[in-house]
Short mmCIF file of C-alpha atoms in Angstrom, two decimals:
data_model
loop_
_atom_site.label_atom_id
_atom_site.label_comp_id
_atom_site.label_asym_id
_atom_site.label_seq_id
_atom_site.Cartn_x
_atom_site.Cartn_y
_atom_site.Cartn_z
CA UNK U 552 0.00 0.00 0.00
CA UNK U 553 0.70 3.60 -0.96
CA UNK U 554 -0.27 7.22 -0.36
CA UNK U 555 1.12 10.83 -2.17
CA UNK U 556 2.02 12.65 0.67
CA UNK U 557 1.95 16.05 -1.24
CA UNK U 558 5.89 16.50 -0.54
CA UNK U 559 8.72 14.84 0.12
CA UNK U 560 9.15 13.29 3.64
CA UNK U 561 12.32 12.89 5.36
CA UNK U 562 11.99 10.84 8.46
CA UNK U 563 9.32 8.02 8.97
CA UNK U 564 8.64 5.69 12.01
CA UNK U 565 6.06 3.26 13.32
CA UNK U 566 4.39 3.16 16.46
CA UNK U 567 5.23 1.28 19.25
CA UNK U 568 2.30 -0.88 20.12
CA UNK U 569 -0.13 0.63 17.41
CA UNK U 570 -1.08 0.47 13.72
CA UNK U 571 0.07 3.82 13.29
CA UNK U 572 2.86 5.10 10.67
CA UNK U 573 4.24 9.03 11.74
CA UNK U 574 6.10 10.83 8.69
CA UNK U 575 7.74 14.29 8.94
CA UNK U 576 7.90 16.51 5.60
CA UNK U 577 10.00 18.83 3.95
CA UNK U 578 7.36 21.40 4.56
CA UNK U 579 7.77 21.27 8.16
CA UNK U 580 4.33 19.04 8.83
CA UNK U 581 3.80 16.27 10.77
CA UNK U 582 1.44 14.13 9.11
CA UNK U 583 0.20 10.57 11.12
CA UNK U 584 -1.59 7.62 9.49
CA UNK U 585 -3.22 4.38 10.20
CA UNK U 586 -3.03 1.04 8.47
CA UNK U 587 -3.86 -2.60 8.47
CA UNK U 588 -3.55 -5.64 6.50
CA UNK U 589 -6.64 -5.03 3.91
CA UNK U 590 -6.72 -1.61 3.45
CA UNK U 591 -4.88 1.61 2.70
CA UNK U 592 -3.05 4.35 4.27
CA UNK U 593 -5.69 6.74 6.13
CA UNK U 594 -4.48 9.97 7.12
CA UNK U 595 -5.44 10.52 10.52
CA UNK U 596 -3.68 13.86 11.54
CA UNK U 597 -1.58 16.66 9.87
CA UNK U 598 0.55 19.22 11.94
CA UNK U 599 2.47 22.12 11.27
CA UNK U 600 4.92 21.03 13.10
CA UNK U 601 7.90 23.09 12.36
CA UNK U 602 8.95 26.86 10.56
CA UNK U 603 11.24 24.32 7.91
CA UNK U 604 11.67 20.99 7.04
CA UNK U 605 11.35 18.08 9.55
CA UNK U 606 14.14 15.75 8.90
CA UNK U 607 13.63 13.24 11.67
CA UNK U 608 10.55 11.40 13.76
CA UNK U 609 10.49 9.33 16.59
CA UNK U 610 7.25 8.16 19.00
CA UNK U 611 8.55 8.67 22.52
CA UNK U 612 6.67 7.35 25.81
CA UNK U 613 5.25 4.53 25.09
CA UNK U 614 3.71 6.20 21.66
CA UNK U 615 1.98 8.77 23.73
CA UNK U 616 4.08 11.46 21.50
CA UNK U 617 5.65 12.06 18.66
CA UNK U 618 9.34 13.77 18.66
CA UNK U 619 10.39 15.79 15.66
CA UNK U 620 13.61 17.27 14.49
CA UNK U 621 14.01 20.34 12.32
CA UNK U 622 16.22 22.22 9.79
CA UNK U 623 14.77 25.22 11.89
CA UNK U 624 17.15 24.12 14.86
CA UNK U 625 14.27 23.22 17.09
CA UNK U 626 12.80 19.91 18.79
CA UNK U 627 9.27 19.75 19.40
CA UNK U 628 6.70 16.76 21.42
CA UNK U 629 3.13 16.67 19.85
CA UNK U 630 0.53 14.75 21.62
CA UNK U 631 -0.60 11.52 19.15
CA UNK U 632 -4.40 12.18 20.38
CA UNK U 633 -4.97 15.17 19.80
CA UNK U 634 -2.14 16.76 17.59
CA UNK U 635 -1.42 19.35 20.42
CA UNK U 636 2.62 20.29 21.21
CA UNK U 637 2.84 19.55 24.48
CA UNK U 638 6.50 20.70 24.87
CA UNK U 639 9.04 22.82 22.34
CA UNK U 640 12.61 23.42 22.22
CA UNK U 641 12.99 26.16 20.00
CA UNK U 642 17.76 26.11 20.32
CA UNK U 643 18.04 22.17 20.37
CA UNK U 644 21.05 23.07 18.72
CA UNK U 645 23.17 25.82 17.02
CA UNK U 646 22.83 24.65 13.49
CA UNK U 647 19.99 22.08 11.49
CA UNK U 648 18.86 19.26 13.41
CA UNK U 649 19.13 15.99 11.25
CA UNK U 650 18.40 12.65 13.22
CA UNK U 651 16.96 11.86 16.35
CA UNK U 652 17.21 8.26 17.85
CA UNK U 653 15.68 6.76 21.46
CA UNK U 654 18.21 5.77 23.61
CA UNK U 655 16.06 4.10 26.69
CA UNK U 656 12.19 4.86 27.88
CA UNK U 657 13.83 8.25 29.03
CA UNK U 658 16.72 9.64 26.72
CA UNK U 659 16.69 10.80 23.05
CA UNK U 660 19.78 11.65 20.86
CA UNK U 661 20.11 14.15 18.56
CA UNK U 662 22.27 14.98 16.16
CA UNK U 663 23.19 18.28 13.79
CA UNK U 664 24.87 19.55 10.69
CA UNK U 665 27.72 21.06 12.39
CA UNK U 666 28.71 17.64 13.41
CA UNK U 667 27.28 18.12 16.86
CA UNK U 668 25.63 15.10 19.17
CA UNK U 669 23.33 15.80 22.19
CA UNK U 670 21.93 13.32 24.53
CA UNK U 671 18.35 14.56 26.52
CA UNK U 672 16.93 13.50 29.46
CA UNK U 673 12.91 13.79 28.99
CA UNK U 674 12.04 13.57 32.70
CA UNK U 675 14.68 16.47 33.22
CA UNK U 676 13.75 18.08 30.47
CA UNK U 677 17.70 18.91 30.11
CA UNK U 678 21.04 18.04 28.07
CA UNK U 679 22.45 15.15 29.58
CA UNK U 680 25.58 14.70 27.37
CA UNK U 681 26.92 16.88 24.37
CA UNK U 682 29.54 15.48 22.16
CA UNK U 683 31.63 17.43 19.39
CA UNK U 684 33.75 15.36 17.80
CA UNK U 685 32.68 16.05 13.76
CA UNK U 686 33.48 18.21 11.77
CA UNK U 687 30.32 18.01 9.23
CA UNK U 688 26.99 16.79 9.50
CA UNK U 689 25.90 13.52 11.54
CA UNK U 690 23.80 11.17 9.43
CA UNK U 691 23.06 8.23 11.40
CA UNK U 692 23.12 7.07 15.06
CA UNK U 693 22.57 3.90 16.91
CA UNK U 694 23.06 2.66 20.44
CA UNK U 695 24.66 -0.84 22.02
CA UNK U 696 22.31 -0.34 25.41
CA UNK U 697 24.70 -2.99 27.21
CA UNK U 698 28.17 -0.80 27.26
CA UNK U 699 25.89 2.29 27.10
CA UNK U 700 27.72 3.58 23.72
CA UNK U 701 26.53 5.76 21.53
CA UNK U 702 27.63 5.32 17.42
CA UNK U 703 27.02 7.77 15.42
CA UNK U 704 28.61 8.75 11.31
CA UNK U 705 29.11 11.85 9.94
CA UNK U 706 29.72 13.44 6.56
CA UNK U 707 33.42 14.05 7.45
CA UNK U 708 33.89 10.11 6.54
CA UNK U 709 34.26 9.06 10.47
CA UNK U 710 32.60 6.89 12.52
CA UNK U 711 32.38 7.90 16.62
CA UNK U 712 31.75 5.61 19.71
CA UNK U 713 30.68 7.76 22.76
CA UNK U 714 30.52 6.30 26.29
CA UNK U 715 27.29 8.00 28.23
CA UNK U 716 28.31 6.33 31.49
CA UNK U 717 31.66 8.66 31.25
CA UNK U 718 30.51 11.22 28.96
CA UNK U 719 33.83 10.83 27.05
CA UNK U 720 34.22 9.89 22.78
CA UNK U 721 35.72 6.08 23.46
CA UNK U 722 36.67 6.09 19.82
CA UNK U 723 36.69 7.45 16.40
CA UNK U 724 37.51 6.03 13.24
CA UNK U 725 40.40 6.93 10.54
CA UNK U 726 38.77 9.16 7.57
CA UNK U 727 37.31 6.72 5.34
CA UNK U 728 37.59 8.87 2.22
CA UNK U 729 33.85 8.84 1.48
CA UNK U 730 31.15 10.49 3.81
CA UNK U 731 29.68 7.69 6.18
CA UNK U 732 25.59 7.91 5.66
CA UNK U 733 23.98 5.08 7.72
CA UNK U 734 24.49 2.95 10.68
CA UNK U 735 23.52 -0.74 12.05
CA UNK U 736 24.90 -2.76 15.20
CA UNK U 737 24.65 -6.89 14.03
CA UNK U 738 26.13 -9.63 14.95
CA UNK U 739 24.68 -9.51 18.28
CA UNK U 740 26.95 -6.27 18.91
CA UNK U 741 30.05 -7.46 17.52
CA UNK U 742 29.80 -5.83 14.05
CA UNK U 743 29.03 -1.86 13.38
CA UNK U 744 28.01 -1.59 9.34
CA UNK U 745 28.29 1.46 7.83
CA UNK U 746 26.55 2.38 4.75
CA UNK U 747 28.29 5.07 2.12
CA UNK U 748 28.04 7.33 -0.27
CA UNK U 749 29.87 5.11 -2.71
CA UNK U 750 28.06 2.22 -2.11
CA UNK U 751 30.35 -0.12 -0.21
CA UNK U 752 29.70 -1.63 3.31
CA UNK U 753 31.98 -0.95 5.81
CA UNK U 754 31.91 -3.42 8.31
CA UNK U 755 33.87 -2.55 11.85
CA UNK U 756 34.16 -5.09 14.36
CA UNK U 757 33.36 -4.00 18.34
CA UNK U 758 36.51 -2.56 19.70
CA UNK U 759 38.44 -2.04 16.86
CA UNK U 760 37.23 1.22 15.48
CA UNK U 761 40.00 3.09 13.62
CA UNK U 762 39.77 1.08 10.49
CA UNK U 763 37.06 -1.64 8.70
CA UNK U 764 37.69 -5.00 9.07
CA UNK U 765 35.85 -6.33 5.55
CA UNK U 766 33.63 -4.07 2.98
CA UNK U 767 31.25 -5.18 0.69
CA UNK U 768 31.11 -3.89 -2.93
CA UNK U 769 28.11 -5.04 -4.32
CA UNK U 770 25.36 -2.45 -4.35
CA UNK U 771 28.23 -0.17 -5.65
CA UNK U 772 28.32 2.44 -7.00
CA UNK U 773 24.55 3.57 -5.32
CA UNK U 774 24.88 5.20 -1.86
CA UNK U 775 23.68 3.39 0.54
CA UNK U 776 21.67 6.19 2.49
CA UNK U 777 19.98 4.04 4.77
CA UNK U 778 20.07 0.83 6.90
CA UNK U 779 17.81 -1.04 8.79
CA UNK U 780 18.68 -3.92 10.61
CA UNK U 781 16.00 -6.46 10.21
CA UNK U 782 17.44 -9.44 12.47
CA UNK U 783 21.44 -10.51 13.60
CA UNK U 784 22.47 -11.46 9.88
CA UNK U 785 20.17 -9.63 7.77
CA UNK U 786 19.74 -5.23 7.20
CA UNK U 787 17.92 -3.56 4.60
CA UNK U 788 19.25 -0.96 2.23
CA UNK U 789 18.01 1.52 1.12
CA UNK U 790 20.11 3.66 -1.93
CA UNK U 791 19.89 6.07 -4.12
CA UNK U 792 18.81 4.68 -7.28
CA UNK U 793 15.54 3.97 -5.35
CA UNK U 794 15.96 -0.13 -4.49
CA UNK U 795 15.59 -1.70 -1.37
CA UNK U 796 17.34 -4.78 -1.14
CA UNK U 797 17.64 -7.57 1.54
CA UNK U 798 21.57 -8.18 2.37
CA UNK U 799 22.88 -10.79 4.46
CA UNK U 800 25.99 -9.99 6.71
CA UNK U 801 28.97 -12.69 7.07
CA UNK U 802 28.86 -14.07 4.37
CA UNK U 803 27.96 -10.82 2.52
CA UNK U 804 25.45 -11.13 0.08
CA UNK U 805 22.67 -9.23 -1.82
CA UNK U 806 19.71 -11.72 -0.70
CA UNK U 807 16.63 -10.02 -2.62
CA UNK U 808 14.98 -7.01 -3.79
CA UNK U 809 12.44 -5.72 -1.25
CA UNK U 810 10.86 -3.19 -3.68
CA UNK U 811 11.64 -0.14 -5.33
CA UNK U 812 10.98 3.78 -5.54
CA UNK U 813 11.51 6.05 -8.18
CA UNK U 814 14.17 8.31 -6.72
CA UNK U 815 16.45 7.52 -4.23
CA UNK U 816 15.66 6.22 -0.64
CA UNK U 817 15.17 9.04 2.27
CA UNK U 818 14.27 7.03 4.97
CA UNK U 819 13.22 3.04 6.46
CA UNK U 820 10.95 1.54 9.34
CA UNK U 821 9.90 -1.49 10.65
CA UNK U 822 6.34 -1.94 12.31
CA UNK U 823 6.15 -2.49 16.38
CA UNK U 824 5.20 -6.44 14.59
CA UNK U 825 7.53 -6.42 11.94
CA UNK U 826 5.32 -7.32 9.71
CA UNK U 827 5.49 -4.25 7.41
CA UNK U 828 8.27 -1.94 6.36
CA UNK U 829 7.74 1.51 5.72
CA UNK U 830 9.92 3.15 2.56
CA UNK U 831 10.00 7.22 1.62
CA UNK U 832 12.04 8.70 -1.08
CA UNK U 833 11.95 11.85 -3.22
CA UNK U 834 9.02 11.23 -4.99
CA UNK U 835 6.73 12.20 -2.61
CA UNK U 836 5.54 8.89 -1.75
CA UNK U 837 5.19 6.95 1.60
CA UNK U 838 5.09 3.25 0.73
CA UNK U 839 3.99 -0.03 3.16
CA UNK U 840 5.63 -3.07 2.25
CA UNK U 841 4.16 -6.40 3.23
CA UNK U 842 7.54 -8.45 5.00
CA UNK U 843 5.69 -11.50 5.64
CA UNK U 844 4.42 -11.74 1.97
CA UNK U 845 8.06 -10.72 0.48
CA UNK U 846 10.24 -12.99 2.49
CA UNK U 847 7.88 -15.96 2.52
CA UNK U 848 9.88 -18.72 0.57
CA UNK U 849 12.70 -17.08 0.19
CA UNK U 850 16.43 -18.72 1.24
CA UNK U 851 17.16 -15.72 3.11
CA UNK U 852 15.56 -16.11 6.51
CA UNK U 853 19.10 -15.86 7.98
CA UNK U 854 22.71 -15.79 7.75
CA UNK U 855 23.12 -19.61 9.15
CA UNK U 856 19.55 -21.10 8.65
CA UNK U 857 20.72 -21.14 4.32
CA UNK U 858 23.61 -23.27 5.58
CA UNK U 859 26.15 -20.38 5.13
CA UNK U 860 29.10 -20.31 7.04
CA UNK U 861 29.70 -18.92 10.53
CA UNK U 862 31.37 -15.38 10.83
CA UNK U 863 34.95 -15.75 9.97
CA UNK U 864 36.74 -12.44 11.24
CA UNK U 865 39.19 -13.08 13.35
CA UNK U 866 38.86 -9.84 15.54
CA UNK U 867 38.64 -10.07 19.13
CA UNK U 868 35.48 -8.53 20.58
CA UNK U 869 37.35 -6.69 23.10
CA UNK U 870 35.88 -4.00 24.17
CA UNK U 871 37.31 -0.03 24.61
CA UNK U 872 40.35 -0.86 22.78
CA UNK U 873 40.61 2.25 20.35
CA UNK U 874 40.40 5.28 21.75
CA UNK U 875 42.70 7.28 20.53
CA UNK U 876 40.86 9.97 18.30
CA UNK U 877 42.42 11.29 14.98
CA UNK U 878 41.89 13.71 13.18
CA UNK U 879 38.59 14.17 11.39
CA UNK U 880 38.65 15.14 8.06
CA UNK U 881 35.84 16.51 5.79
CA UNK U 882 33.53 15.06 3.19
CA UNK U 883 33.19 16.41 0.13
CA UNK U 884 29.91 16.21 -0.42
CA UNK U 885 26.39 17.43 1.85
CA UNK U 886 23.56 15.33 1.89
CA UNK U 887 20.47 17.48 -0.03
CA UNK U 888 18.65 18.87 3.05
CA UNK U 889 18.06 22.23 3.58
CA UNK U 890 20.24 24.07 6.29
CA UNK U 891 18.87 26.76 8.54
CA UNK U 892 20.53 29.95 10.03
CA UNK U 893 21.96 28.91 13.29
CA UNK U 894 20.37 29.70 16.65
CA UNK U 895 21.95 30.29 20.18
CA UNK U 896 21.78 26.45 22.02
CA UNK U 897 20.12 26.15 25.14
CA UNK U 898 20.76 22.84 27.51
CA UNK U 899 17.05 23.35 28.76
CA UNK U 900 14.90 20.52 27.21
CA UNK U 901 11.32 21.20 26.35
CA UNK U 902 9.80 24.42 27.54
CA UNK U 903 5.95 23.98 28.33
CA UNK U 904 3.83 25.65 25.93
#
C-alpha cells in the first residue's frame, strides 16, 4: 500500500504498540496515518509542526508522542491524540537538526549539521551529554544499550563511539575517504556496518574502530543512504537509485529485492510487529511493504539457517580498545537537506507551551 504525501518526507517511524505510521515533511508538517492488512493508508492527523523541514521522527513514551527534528534548529513533542505540542525546544542546537534516535524509555539523541551530538533526558527536560567530535553533518546514530555507547557517522567520513556512562568519545575512526551515511549494530553487537556514499559496506568489528575489518562492494556504485537492521544477519538498504534490497551480513550477500521507488531512498521503518516496512524517497511517496508476503519462501531467513558459514573475522570482541581519536577530516559532499541559520543552544529541554 501507498499514499502521495503532497511532498517529500524525510523521516518516517512506526508506532510502538499501534497500527500507526508518523512521517515528517519537507514542509515542516507532521502528518500521522493508520493502516492494516486489507486496506490503505488513512491519514489521521496533519501538523504544522515546524517553521522548515522536519528531517527526523520518533514516537517517545510509550507512543503517547511524537518527537520531531528540524532544519529550523528546534525539537518539538506533539501529543498523538490530539495533535497538540505539548512541549518545544525552540535552540536544540546551534545549526539544522538531522536525526533523532531513542536511547532508553527516558533519553533521546540528537544529532546536527555542524557535526554536533546531544543526549536529553525527557524527565529532566535537560542536556544530559553533548559530544563534538565532527566536523560536518551527523547522518546516522545507533546505540549498544549494554556498554551504554553511543555510534554515530558523519559526513566528514568518520565513525564515533561515545561512552554515556563517562561522557567521554571512546573512539573514532580513521577518515574513510567517502562520507559515512547510515548505521547498524549486528552480529549480536560485535559488528558496526556502515553504509556510504559510494556504495560499499563498511563493516567494523566491536573494539576495533580506527579502520574496517571487511567491505562489501556489491550495491556499488549507489549510496547506501539508509540501513535497517532487520534481524542478527540480515539489514535492509536503502540507496539512491531507489531499491531496497535484503543483504545478508557474514557471508555478505545481496539476498533479494524488497521493492523499489523512483528516486532515491530518504528514509526506512519497521512496524512495532515487523510485519510491514515503511519506505520514503523523493518522490513524494510513503510506501507499506508487506515483510511477511516478500520474504515468505525465500532462502534468506538468515545468515546460518541457508547453511552459510559462521562469521569468519578473526577480531577479538574486546571492548574499549581504540580510543585514541584522529583527526577528522571533511567530506566532500552534503547530503540534499536544507540548512537553517543557526540559533543560540540552550541545555534546557522542552519548555511547556
Amino acid at each position: 500500500m501507498e499514499i502521495d504525501l503532497g511532498a517529500n518526507a524525510f523521516g518516517i517511524d512506526f508506532h510502538p504498540s499501534q497500527n500507526l505510521v508518523a512521517a515528517g515533511l519537507i514542509d515542516g508538517h507532521l502528518h500521522l496515518y493508520r493502516y492494516d492488512s486489507d486496506s490503505s493508508l488513512v491519514r489521521e492527523r496533519k501538523v504544522r509542526a515546524h517553521k522548515e523541514s522536519c528531517r527526523a521522527v520518533r514516537f517517545i513514551d510509550d507512543g503517547q508522542r511524537i518527537v520531531t527534528a528540524s532544519a529550523d534548529c528546534s525539537i518539538l513533542a506533539t501529543d498523538v491524540e490530539t495533535g497538540a505540542s505539548v512541549a518545544h525546544l525552540e535552540n536544540a542546537h546551534e545549526d539544522a537538526v538531522n536525526t533523532l534516535i531513542n536511547i532508553t524509555e527516558t533519553t533521546i539523541a540528537s544529532g546536527d549539521d555542524k557535526g554536533c551530538v546531544k543526549v536529553w533526558d525527557t524527565r529532566q527536560r535537560s542536556c544530559s551529554h553533548e559530544f563534538n567530535t565532527h566536523e560536518d553533518y551527523i547522518s546516522d546514530m545507533t546505540f549498544e544499550s549494554d556498554s551504554m555507547k553511543l555510534v554515530a557517522t558523519s559526513g566528514d567520513g568518520t565513525l564515533s563511539v561515545c561512552n554515556l556512562r563517562t561522557s567521554k568519545v571512546q573512539s573514532q575512526s580513521e577518515f574513510s575517504e567517502d562520507e559515512l551515511l547510515s548505521v547498524v549494530i549486528m552480529k549480536n553487537g560485535r559488528k558496526v556496518i556502515c553504509g556510504t556514499q559510494n556504495g560499499t559496506l563498511l563493516l567494523y568489528s566491536w573494539g576495533f574502530f580506527k579502520d574496517c575489518s571487511d567491505r562489501f562492494v556489491d550495491l556499488s556504485p549507489n549510496s547506501v543512504d539508509t540501513l535497517l537492521k532487520l534481524d542478527e544477519d540480515r539489514v535492509i538498504t536503502g540507496c539512491d537509485n531507489g531499491i531496497l534490497s535484503l543483504v545478508g551480513i557474514l557471508p555478505n550477500r545481496i539476498i533479494q529485492p524488497i521493492g523499489s521507488h523512483d528516486f532515491p531512498i530518504e528514509d526506512l521503518a519497521l512496524s512495532h510487529d515487523s510485519k510491514f516496512l515503511a519506505s520514503t524517497a523523493h518522490d513524494s511517496m510513503l510506501k507499506l511493504w508487506n515483510l511477511e508476503e516478500i520474504l515468505e519462501g525465500s532462502n534468506g531467513n538468515s545468515g546460518n539457517a541457508s547453511g552459510a558459514a559462521e562469521d569468519s573475522d578473526s577480531d577479538e570482541d574486546g571492548m574499549d580498545l581504540d580510543t585514541d581519536r584522529p583527526k577528522s577530516s571533511k567530506g566532500t559532499k552534503r547530503k540534499t537537506k536544507s540548512k537553517s541559520t543557526a540559533l543560540d543552544s540552550t541545555n534546557n529541554f522542552f519548555a511547556d507551551l
